[in-house]
mmCIF file of C-alpha atoms in Angstrom:
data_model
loop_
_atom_site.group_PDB
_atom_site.id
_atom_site.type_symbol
_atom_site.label_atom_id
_atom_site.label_comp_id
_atom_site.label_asym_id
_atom_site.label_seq_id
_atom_site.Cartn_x
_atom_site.Cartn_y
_atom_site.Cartn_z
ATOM 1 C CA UNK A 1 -19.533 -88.584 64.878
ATOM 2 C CA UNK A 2 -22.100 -89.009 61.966
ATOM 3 C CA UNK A 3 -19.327 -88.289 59.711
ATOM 4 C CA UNK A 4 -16.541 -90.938 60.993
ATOM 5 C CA UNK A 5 -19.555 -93.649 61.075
ATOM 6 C CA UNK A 6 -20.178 -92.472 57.065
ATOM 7 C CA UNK A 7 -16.460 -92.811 56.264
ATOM 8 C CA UNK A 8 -15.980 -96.288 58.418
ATOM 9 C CA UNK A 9 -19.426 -97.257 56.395
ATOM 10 C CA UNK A 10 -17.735 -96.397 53.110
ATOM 11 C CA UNK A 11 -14.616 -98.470 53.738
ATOM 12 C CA UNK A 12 -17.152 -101.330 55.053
ATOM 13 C CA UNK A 13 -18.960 -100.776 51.441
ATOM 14 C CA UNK A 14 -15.663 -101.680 49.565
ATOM 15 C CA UNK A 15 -15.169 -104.853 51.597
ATOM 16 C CA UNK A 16 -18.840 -105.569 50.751
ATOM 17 C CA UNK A 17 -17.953 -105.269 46.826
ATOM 18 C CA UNK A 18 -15.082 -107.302 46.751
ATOM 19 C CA UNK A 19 -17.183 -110.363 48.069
ATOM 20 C CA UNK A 20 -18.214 -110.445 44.596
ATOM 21 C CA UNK A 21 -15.502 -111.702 43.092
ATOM 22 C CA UNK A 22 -15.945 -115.022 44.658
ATOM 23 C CA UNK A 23 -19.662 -114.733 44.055
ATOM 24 C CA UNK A 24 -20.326 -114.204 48.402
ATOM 25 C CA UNK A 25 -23.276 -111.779 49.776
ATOM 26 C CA UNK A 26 -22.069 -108.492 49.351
ATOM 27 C CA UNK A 27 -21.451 -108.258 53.123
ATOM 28 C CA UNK A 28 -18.300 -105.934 54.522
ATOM 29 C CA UNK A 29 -17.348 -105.307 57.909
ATOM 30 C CA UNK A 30 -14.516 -103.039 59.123
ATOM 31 C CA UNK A 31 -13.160 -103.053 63.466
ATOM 32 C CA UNK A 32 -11.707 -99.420 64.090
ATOM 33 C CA UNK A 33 -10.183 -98.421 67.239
ATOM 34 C CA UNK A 34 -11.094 -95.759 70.055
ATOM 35 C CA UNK A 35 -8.861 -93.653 67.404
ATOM 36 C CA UNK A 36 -10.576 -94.427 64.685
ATOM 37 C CA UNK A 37 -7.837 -96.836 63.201
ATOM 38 C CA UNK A 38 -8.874 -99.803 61.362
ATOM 39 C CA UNK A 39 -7.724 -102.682 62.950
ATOM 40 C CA UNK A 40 -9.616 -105.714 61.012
ATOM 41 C CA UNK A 41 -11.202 -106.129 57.848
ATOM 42 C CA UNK A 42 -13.526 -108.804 56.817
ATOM 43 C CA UNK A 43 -16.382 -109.733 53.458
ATOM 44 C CA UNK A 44 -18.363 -112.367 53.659
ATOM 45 C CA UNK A 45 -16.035 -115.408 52.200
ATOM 46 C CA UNK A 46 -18.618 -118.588 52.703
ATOM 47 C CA UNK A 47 -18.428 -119.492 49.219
ATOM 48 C CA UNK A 48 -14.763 -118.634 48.423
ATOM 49 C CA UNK A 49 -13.777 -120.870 51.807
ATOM 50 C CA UNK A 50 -16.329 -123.342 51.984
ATOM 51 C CA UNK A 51 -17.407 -122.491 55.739
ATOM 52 C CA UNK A 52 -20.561 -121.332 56.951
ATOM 53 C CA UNK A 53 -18.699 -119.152 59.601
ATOM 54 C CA UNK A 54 -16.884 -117.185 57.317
ATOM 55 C CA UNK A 55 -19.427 -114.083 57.720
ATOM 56 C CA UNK A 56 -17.953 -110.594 57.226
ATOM 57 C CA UNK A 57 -18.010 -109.687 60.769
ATOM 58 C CA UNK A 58 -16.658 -113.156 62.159
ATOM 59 C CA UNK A 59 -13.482 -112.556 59.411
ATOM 60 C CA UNK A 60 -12.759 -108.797 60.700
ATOM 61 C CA UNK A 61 -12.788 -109.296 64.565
ATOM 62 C CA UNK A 62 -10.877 -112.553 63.880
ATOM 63 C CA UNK A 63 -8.235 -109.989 62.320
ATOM 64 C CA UNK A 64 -8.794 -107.200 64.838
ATOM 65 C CA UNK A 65 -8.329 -109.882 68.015
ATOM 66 C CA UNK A 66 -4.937 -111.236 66.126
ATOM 67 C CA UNK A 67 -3.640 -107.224 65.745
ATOM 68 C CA UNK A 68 -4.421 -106.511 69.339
ATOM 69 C CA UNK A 69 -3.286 -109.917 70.504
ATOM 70 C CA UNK A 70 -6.533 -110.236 72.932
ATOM 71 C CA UNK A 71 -9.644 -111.191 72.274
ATOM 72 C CA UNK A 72 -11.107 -108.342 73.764
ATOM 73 C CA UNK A 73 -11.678 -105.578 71.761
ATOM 74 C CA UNK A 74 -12.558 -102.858 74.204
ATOM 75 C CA UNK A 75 -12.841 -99.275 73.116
ATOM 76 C CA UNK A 76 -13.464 -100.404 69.184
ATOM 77 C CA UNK A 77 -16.169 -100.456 66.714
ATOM 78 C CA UNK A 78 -17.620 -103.001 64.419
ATOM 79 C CA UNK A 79 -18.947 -101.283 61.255
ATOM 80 C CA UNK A 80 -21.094 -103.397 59.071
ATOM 81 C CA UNK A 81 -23.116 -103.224 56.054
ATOM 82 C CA UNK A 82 -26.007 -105.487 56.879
ATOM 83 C CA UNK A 83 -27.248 -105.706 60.353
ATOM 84 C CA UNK A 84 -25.641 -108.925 62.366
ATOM 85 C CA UNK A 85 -27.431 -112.363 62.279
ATOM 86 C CA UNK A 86 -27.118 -114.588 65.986
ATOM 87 C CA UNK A 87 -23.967 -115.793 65.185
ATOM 88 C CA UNK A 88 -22.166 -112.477 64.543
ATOM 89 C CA UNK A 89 -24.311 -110.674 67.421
ATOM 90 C CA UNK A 90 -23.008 -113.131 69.503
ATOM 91 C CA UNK A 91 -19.499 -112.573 68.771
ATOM 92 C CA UNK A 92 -19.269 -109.353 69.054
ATOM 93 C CA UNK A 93 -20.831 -109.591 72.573
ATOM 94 C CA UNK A 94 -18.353 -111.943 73.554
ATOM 95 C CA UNK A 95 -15.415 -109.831 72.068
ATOM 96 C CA UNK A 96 -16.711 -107.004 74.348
ATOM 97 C CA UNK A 97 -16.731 -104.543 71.503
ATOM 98 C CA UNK A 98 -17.870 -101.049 72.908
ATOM 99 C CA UNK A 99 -20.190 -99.998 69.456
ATOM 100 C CA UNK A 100 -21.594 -101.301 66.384
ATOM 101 C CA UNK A 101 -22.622 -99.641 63.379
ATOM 102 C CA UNK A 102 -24.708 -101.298 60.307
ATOM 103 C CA UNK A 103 -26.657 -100.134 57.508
ATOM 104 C CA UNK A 104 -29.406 -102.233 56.345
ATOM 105 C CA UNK A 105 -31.684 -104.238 58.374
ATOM 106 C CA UNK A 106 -32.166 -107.711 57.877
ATOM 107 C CA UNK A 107 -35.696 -108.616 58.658
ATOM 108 C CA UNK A 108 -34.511 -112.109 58.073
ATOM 109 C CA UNK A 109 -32.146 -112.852 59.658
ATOM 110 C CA UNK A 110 -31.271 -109.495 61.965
ATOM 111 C CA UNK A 111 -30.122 -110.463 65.796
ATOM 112 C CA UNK A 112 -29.859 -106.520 66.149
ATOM 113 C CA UNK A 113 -33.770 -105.748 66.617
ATOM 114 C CA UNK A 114 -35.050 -107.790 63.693
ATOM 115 C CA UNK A 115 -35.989 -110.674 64.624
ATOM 116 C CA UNK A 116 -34.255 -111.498 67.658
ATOM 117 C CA UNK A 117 -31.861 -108.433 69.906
ATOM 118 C CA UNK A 118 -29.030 -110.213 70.782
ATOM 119 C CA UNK A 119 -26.759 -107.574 71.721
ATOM 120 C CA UNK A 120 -29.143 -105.640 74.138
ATOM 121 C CA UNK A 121 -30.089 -108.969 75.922
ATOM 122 C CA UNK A 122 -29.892 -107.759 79.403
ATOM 123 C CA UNK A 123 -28.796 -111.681 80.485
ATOM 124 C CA UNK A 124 -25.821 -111.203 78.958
ATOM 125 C CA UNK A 125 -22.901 -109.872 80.269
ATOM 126 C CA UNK A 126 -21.812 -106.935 77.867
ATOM 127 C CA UNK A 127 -24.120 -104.629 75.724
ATOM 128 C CA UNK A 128 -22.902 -102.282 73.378
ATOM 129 C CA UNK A 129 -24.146 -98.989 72.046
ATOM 130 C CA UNK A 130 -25.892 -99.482 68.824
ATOM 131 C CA UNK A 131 -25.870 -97.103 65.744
ATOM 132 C CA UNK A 132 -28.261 -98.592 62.649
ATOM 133 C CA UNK A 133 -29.425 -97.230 59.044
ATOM 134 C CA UNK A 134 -25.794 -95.881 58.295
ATOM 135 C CA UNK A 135 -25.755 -95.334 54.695
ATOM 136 C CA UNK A 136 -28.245 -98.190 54.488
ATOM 137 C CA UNK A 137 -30.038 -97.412 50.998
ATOM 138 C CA UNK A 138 -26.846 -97.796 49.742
ATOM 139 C CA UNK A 139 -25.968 -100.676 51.758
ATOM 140 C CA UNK A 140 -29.224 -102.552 51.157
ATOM 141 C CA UNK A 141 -29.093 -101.652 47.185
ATOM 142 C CA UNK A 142 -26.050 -103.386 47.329
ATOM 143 C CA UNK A 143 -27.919 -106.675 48.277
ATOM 144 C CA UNK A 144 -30.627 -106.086 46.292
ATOM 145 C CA UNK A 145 -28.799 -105.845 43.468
ATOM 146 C CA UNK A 146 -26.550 -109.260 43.934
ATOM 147 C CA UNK A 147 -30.158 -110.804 44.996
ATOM 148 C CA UNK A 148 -31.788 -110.025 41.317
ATOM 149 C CA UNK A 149 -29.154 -111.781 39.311
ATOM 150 C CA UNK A 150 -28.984 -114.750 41.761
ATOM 151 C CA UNK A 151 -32.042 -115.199 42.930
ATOM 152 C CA UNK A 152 -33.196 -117.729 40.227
ATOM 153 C CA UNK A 153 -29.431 -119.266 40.275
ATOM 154 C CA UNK A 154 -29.685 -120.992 43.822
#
């Protein structure tokens, strides 16, 4: 499986990359099906929309939900670069999806065992398995490297 969650991770990566173009996080987030299809796609977009919502993972379940036509994403995976904050940890509770997958930790801002652990919150009604640290040198390099050149900026 260590393979498919490297090759989901790479295609997370790209979305991650393009986020620079509008001068976003470099944050990319892919939802693949039971069958390893990719069903959503999402990189952070706050700055290119204007909304503080627009968070890689929010973007690619939003697409994933509207593919499947439910909400409920049962049986998928959410592949992400950087580990969720509360918002996105939240969401993918509530979407029900079966598995996520990150790279780098966020220490913070993580909701994945950071900080807070949303999504193994045993008050809630859905916990899914948890993969981290999937290609997450080159995940958090990534970061690091959009974080030296605007650091001083903002």
């Amino acid at each position: 499986m260590q393979q498919r969650y490297d090759e989901w991770m790479r295609l997370a990566l790209d979305e991650a990359r393009q986020a620079l173009a509008t001068d976003d996080v470099p944050v990319g987030a892919v939802v693949v099906d039971k069958d390893g299809a990719v069903l959503g796609r999402g990189r952070n977009a706050r700055e290119a929309v204007t909304d503080p919502t627009a968070h890689a993972e929010i973007l690619a379940l939003r697409e994933a939900a509207a593919r499947l036509s439910s909400w409920r994403l049962d049986g998928c995976t959410l592949v992400v670069t950087l580990e969720p904050c509360t918002m996105c940890a939240g969401a993918l509770v509530l979407a029900r999806v079966s598995r996520l997958v990150y790279g780098a930790v966020d220490e913070k801002a993580g909701a994945v065992g950071s900080l807070w652990d949303v999504v193994r919150d045993r008050r809630l009604n859905h916990r899914p398995e948890v993969v981290a640290g999937v290609l997450a040198d080159e995940a958090a390099e990534e970061l690091r490297s959009f974080f030296r050149t605007h650091r001083n900026v903002r």
